[in-house]
mmCIF file of C-alpha atoms in Angstrom:
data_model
loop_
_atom_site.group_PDB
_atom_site.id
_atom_site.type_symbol
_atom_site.label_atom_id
_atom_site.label_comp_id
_atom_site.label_asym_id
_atom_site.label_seq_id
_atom_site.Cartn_x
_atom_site.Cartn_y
_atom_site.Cartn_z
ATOM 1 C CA UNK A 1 0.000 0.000 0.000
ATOM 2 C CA UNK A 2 1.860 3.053 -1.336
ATOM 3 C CA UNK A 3 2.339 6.028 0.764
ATOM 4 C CA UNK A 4 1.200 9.279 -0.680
ATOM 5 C CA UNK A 5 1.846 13.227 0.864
ATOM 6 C CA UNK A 6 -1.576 14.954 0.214
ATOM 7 C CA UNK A 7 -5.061 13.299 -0.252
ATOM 8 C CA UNK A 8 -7.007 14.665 -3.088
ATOM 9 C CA UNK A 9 -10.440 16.500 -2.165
ATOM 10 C CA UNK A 10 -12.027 13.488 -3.880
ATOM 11 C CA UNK A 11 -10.359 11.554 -1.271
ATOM 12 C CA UNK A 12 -11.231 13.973 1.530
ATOM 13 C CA UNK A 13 -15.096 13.937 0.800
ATOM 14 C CA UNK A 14 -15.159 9.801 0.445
ATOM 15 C CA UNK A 15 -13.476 9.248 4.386
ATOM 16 C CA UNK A 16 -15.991 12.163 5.561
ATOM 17 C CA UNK A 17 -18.651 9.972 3.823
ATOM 18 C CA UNK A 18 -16.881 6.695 5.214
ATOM 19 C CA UNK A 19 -16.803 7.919 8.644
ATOM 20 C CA UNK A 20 -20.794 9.244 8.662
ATOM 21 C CA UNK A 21 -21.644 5.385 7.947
ATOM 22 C CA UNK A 22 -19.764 4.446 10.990
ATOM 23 C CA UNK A 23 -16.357 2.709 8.868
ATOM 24 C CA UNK A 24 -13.260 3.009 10.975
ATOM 25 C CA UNK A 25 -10.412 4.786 10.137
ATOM 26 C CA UNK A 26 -8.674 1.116 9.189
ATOM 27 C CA UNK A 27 -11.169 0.300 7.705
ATOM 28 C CA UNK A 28 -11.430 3.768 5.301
ATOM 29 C CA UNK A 29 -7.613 3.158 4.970
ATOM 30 C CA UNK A 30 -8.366 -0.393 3.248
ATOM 31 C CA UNK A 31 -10.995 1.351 0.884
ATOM 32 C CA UNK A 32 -9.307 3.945 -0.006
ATOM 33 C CA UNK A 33 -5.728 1.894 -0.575
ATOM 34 C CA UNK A 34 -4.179 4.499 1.603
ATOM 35 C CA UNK A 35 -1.919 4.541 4.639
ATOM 36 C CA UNK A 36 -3.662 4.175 7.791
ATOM 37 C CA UNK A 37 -1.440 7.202 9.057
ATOM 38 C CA UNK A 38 -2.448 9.574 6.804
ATOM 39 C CA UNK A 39 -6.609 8.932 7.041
ATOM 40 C CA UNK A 40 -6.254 9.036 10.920
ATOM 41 C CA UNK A 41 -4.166 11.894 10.930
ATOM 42 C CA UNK A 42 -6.624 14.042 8.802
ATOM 43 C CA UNK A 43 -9.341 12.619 11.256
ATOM 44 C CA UNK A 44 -7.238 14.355 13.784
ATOM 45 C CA UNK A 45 -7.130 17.564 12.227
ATOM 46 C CA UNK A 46 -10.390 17.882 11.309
ATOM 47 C CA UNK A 47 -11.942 17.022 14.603
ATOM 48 C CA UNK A 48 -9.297 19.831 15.996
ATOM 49 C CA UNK A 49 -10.176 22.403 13.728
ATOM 50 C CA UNK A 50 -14.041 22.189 14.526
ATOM 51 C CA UNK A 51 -13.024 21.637 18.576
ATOM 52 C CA UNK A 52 -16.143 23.843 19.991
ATOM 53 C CA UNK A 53 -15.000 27.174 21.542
ATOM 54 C CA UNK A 54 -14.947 26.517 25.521
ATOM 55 C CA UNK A 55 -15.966 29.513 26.987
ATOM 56 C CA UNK A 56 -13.975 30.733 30.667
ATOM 57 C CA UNK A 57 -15.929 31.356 33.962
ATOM 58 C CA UNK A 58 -17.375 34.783 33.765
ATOM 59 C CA UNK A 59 -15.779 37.158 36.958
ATOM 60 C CA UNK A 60 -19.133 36.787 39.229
ATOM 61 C CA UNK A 61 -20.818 40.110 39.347
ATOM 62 C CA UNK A 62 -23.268 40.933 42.413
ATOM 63 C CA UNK A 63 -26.669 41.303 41.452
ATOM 64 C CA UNK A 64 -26.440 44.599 43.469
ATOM 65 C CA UNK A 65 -23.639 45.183 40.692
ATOM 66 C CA UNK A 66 -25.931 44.221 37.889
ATOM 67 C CA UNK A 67 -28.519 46.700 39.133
ATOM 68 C CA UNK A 68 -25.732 49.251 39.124
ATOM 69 C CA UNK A 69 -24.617 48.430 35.289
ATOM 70 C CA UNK A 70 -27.982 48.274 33.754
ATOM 71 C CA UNK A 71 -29.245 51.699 34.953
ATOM 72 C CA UNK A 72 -25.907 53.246 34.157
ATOM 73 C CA UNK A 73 -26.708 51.636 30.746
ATOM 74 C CA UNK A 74 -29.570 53.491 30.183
ATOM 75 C CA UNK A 75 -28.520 56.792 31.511
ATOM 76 C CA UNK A 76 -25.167 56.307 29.253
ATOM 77 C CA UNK A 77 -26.907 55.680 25.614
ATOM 78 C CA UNK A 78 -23.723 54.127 22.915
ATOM 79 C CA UNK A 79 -21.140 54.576 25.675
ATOM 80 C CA UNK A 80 -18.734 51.602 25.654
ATOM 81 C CA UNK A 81 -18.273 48.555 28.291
ATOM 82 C CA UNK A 82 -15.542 49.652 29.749
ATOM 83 C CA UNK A 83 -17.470 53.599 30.261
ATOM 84 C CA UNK A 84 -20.274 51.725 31.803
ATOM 85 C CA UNK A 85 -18.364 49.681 34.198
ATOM 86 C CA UNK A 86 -16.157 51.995 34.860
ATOM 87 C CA UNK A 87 -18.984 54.683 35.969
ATOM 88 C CA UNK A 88 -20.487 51.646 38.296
ATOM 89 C CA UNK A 89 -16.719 51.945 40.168
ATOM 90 C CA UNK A 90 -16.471 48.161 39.115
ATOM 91 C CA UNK A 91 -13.515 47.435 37.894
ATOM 92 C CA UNK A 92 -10.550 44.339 36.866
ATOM 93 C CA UNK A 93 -13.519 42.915 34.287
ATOM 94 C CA UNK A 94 -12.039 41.925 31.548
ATOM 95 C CA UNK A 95 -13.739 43.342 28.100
ATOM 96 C CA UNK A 96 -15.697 39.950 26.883
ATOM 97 C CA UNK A 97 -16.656 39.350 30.083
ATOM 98 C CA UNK A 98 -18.093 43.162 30.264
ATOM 99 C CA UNK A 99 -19.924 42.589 27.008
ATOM 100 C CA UNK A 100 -21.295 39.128 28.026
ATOM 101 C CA UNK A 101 -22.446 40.532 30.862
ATOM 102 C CA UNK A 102 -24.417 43.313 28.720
ATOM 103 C CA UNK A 103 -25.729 41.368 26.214
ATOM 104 C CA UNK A 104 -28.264 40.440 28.484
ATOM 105 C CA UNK A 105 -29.827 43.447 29.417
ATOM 106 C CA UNK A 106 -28.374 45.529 26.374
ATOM 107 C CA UNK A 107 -27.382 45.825 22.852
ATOM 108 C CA UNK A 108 -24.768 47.538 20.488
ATOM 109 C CA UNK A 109 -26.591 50.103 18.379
ATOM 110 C CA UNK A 110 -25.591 53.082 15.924
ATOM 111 C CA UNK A 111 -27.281 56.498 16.619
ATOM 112 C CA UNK A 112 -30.109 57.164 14.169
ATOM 113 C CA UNK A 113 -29.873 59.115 11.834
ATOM 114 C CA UNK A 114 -33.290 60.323 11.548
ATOM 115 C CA UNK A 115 -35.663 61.688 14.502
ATOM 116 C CA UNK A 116 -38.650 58.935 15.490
ATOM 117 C CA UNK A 117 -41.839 60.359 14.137
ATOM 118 C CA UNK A 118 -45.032 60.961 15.925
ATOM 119 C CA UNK A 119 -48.043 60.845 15.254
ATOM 120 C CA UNK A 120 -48.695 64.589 14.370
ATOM 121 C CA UNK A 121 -45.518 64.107 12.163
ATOM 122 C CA UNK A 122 -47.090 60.677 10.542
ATOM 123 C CA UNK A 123 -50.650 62.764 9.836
ATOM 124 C CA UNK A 124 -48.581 66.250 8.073
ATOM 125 C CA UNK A 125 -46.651 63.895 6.008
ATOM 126 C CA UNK A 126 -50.007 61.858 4.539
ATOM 127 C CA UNK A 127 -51.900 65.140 4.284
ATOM 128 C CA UNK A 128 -48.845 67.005 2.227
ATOM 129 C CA UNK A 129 -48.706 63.723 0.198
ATOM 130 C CA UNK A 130 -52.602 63.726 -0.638
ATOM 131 C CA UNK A 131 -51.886 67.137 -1.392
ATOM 132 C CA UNK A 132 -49.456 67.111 -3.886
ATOM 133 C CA UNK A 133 -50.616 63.626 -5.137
ATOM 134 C CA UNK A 134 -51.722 65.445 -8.395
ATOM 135 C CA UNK A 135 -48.829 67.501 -9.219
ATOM 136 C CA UNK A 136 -46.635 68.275 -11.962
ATOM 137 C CA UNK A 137 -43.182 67.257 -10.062
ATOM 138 C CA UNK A 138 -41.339 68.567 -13.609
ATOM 139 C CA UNK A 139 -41.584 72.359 -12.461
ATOM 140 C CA UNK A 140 -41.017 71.875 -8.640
ATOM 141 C CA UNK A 141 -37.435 73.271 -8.012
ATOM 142 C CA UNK A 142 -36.257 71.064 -5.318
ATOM 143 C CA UNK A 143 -33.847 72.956 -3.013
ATOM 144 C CA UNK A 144 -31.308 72.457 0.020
ATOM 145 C CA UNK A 145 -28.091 73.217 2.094
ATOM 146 C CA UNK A 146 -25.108 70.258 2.549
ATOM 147 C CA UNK A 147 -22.234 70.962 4.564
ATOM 148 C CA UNK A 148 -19.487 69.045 3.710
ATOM 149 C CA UNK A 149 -15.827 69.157 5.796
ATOM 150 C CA UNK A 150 -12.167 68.319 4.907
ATOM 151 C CA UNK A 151 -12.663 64.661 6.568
ATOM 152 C CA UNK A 152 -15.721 63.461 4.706
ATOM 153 C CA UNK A 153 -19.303 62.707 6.804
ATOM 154 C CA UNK A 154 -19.026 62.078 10.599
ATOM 155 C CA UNK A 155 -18.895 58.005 11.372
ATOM 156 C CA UNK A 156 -21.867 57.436 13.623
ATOM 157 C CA UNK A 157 -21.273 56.497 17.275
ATOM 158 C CA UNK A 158 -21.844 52.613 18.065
ATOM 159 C CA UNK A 159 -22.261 51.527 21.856
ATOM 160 C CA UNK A 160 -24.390 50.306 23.822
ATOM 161 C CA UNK A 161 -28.319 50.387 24.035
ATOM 162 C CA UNK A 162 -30.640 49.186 27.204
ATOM 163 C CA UNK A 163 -33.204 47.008 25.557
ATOM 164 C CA UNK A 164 -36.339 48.698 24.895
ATOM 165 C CA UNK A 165 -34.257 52.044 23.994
ATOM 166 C CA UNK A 166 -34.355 53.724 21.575
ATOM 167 C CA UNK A 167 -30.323 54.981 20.098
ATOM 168 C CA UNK A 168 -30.083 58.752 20.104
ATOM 169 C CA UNK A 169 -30.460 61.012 17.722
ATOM 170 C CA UNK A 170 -27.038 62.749 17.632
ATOM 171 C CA UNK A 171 -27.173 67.006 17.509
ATOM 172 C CA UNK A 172 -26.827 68.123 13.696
ATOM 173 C CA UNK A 173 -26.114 71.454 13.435
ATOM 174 C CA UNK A 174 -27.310 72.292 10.011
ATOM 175 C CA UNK A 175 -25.376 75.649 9.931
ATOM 176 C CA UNK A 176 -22.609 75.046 12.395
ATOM 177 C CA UNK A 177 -19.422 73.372 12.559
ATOM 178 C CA UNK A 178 -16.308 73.251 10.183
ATOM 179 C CA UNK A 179 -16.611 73.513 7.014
ATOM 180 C CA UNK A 180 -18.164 74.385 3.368
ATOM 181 C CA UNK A 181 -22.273 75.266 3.341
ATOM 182 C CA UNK A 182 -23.230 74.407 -0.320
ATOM 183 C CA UNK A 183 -26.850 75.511 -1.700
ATOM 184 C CA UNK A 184 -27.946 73.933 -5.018
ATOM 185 C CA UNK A 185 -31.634 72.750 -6.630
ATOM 186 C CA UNK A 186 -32.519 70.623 -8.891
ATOM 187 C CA UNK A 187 -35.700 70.536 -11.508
ATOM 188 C CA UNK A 188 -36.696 68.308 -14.248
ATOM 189 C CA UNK A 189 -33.387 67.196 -15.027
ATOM 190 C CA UNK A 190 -31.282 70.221 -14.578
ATOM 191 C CA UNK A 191 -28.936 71.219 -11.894
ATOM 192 C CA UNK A 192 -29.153 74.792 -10.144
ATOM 193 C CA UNK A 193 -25.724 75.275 -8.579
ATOM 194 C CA UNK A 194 -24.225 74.357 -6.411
ATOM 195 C CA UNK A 195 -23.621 78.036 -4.622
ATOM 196 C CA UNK A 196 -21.167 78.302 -1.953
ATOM 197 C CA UNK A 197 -22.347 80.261 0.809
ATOM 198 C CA UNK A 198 -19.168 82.605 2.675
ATOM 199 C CA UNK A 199 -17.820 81.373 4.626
ATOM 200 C CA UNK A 200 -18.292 82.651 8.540
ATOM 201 C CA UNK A 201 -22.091 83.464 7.457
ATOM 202 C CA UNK A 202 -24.787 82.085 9.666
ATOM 203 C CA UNK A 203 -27.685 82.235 7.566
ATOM 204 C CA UNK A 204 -30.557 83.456 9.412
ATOM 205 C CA UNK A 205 -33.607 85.347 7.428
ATOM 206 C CA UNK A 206 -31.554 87.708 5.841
ATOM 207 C CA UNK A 207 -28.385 86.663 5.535
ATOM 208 C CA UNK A 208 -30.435 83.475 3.250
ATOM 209 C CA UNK A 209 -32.119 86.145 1.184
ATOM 210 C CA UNK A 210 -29.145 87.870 0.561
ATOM 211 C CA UNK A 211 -27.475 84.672 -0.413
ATOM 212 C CA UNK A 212 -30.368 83.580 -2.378
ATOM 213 C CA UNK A 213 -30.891 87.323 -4.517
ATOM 214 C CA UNK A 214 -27.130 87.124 -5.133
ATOM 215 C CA UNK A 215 -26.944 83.370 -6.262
ATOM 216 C CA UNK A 216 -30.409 81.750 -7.269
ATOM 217 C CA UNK A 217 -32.303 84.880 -8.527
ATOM 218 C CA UNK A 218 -29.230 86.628 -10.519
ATOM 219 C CA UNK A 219 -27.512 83.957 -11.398
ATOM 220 C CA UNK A 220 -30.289 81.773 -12.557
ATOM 221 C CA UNK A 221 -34.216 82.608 -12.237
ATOM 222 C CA UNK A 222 -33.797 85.745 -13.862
ATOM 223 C CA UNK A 223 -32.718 84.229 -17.062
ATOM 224 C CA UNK A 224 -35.748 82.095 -17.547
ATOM 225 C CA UNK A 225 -38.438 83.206 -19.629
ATOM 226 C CA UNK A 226 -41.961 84.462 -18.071
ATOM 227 C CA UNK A 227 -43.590 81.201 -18.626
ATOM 228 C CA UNK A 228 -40.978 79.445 -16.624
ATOM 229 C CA UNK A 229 -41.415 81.719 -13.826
ATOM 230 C CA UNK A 230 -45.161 81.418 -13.681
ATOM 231 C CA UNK A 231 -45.324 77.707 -13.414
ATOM 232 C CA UNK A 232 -42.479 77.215 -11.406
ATOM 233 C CA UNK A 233 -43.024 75.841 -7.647
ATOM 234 C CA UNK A 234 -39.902 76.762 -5.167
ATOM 235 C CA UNK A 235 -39.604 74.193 -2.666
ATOM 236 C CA UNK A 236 -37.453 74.562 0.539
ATOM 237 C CA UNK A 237 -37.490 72.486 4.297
ATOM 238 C CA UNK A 238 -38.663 74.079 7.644
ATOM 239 C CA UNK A 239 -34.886 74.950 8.839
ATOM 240 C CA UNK A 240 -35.646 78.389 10.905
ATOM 241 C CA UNK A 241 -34.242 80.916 7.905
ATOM 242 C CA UNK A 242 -36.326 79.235 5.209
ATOM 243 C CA UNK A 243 -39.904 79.100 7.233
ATOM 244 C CA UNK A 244 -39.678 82.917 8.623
ATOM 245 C CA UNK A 245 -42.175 85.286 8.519
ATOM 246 C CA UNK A 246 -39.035 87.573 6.761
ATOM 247 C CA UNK A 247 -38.125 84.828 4.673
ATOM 248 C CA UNK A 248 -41.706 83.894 3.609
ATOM 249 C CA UNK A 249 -42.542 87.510 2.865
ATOM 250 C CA UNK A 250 -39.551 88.546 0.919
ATOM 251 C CA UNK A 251 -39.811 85.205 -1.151
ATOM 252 C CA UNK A 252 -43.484 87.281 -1.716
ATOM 253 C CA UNK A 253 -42.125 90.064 -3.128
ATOM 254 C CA UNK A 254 -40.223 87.931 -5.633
ATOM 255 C CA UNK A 255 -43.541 86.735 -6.878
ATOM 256 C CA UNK A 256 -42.837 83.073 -4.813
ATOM 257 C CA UNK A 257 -45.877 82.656 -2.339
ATOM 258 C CA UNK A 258 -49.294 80.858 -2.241
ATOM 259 C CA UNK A 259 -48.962 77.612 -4.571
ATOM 260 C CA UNK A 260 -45.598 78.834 -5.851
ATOM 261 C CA UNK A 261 -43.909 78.243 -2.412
ATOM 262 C CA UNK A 262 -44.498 74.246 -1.643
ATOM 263 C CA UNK A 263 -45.264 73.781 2.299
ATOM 264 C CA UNK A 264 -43.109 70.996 3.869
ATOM 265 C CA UNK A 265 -43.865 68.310 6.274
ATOM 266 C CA UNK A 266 -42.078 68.196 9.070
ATOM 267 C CA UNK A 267 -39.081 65.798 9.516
ATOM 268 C CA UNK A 268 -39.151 64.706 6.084
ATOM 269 C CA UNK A 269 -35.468 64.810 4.291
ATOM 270 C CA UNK A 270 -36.572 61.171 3.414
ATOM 271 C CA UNK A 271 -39.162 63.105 0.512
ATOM 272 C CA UNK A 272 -36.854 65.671 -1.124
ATOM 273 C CA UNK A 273 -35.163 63.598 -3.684
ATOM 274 C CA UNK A 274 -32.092 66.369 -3.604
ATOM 275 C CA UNK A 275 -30.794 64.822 -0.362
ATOM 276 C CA UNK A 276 -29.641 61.536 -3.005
ATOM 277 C CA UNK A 277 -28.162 64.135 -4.960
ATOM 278 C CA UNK A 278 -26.078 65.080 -2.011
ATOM 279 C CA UNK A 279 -25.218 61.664 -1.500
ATOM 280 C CA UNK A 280 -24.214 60.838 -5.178
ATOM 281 C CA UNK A 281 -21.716 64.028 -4.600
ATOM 282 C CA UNK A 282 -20.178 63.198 -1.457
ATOM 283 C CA UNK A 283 -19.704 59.655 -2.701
ATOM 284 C CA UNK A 284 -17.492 61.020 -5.408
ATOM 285 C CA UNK A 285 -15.530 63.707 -3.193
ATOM 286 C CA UNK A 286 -14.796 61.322 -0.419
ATOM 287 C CA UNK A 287 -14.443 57.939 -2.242
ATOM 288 C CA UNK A 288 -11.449 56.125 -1.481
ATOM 289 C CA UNK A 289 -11.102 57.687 2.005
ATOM 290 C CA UNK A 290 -10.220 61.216 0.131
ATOM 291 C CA UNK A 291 -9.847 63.865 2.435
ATOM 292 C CA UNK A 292 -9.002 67.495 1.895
ATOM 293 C CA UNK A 293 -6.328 69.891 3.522
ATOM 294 C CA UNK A 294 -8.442 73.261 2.697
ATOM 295 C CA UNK A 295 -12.092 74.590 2.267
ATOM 296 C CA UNK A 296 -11.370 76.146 -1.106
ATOM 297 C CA UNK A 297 -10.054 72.374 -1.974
ATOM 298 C CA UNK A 298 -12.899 70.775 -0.585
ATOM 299 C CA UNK A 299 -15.184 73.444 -2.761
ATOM 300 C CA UNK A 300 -13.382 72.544 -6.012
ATOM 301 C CA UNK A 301 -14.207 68.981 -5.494
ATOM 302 C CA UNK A 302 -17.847 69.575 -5.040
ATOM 303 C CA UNK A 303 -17.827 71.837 -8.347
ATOM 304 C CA UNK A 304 -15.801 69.319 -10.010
ATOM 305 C CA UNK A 305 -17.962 66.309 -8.869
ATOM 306 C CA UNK A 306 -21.365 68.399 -9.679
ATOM 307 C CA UNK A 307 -20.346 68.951 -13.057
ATOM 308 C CA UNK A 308 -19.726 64.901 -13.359
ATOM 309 C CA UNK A 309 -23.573 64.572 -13.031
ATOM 310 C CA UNK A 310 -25.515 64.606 -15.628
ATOM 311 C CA UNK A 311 -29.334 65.261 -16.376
ATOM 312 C CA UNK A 312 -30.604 61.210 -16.381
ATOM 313 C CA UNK A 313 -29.762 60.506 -12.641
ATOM 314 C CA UNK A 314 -31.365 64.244 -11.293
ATOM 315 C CA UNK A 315 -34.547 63.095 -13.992
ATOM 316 C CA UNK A 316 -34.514 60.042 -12.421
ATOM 317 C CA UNK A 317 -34.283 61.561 -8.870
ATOM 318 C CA UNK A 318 -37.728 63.990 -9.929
ATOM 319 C CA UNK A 319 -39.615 61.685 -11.662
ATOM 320 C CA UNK A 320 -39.590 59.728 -8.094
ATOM 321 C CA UNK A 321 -41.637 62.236 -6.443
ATOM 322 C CA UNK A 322 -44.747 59.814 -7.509
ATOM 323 C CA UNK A 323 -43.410 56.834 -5.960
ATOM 324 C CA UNK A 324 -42.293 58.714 -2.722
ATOM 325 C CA UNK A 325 -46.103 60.157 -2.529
ATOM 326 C CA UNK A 326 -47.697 56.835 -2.739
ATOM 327 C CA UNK A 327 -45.349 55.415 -0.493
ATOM 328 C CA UNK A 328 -45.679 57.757 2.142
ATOM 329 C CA UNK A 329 -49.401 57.084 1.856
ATOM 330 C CA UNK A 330 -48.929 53.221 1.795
ATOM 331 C CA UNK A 331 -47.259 53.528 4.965
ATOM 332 C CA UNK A 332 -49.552 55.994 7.344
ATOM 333 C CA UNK A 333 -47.097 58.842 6.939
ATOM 334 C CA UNK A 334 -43.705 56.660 8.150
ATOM 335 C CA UNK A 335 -40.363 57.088 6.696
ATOM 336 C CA UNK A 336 -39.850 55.336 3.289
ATOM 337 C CA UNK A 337 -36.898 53.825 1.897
ATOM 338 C CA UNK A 338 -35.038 56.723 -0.111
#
């Protein structure tokens, strides 16, 4: 019987089938015209490679101590194990014993990234949806700020959840922070923008207008023809310097009120199909990890990767508005999937 180095796969899948109908490993060796070495040593190494994991005797916690972790748990929403424990003055735990220990009364979780809505929230979204059901979505100019930074979007905190809690909703300051604030629109299948806004400006009510009369209305809306600007619908989100009494009124005096200016349900970036135009940009400034050294760099990138984009993907992104409508509907006024 001829001794070989390696057994073939064929071989390999014949002694696992030898040794499920109860053969020996002699036995296997016989059929198989191989030395009875090599079948019992790949026995071996099988059953050693699929040992099962045996798990060491957790450091005993108090069940005063327990009490202690699980309410600092819930008072210390996506902090780690170690922050937890530590805060309970309980310490020498190793880390998988800490997380063991959690996993029963907890969870890891990422912070949302999107506010829970209520049920006033839930009704303003259907009745803006039965609104508009019947609109032509071709002459709504979609509009909204992005901010991006030299480091591309801020990761989302993972940690630890109490079960039955909810993750956080992390602050988002839409007009703080380092960075570049970019305007833009889109409509149909054309893109207005983007428009940087300078930097240091806050926009509240005036400081927007101003940005708007010096971007959007001379660079832009004043070149369309009459007809344009009498069918055109301006549509912009709740954010304090858009839903002013200033703002609303000197939007007015451009001619943009009543059914010109589109209300806005609350909580409802999910519906303005602009937001996926921000994420199609920021995908292309920040793939690969990119990150930027300057906000004039930064700027150049957005221009650069705004320009990339043509008019199918922003016609694709309008002619949605139907689908988002009827899904909003479908689901009582709940977030849908865009």
């Amino acid at each position: 019987m001829g001794q070989k180095k390696d057994l073939t796969g064929s071989e390999k899948s014949k002694i696992v089938r030898y040794l499920a109908e109860g053969c020996s490993s002699l036995k296997i060796a016989k059929l198989l015209k191989r030395d009875h070495r090599t079948i019992k040593r790949f026995i071996q190494n099988s059953q050693q490679g699929h040992k099962k994991r045996v798990e060491k005797p957790r450091r005993k916690i108090t069940a005063h101590e327990l009490r202690k972790v699980k309410r600092a748990a819930a008072k210390m929403p996506l902090a780690t194990s170690l922050a937890i424990f530590q805060s309970c003055n309980i310490t020498g735990v190793p880390k998988s014993t800490r997380c063991a220990i959690l996993r029963d009364m907890a969870k890891v979780r990422k912070a949302e990234r999107r506010p829970p809505l209520n049920k006033t929230h839930k009704l303003k979204r259907q009745d803006w949806a039965k609104k508009y059901l019947k609109t032509d979505f071709s002459k709504v100019l979609w509009t909204d700020e992005m901010r991006v930074s030299l480091d591309g979007p801020d990761g989302w905190a993972r940690g630890w959840i109490g079960k039955g809690q909810r993750a956080p909703v992390p602050l988002r300051r839409q007009q703080g922070g380092c960075g570049v604030l970019v305007w833009a629109g889109i409509i149909k299948d054309e893109l207005v923008g983007p428009f940087r806004v300078e930097d240091g400006v806050k926009l509240n009510s005036q400081s927007y207008c101003q940005f708007l009369e010096d971007t959007f209305f001379k660079q832009w809306y004043r070149k369309k023809s009459a007809s344009f600007k009498k069918n055109m619908i301006f549509m912009q989100d709740n954010a304090p310097s858009h839903a002013s009494k200033y703002s609303t009124a000197w939007l007015a005096r451009k001619g943009i009120k009543e059914e010109k200016l589109m209300t806005w349900p609350p909580c409802s970036p999910d519906l303005n199909p602009i937001e996926n135009l921000w994420s199609i940009i920021k995908c292309e400034i920040y793939k690969e990890g990119k990150q930027y050294t300057s906000l004039n760099s930064v700027w150049e990138a957005v221009v650069a990767a705004a320009r990339n984009v043509d008019g199918e993907p922003i016609k694709t992104l309008t002619e949605s508005m139907d689908g988002r409508l009827l899904s909003v509907l479908a689901k009582k006024g709940d977030y849908i999937g865009h």
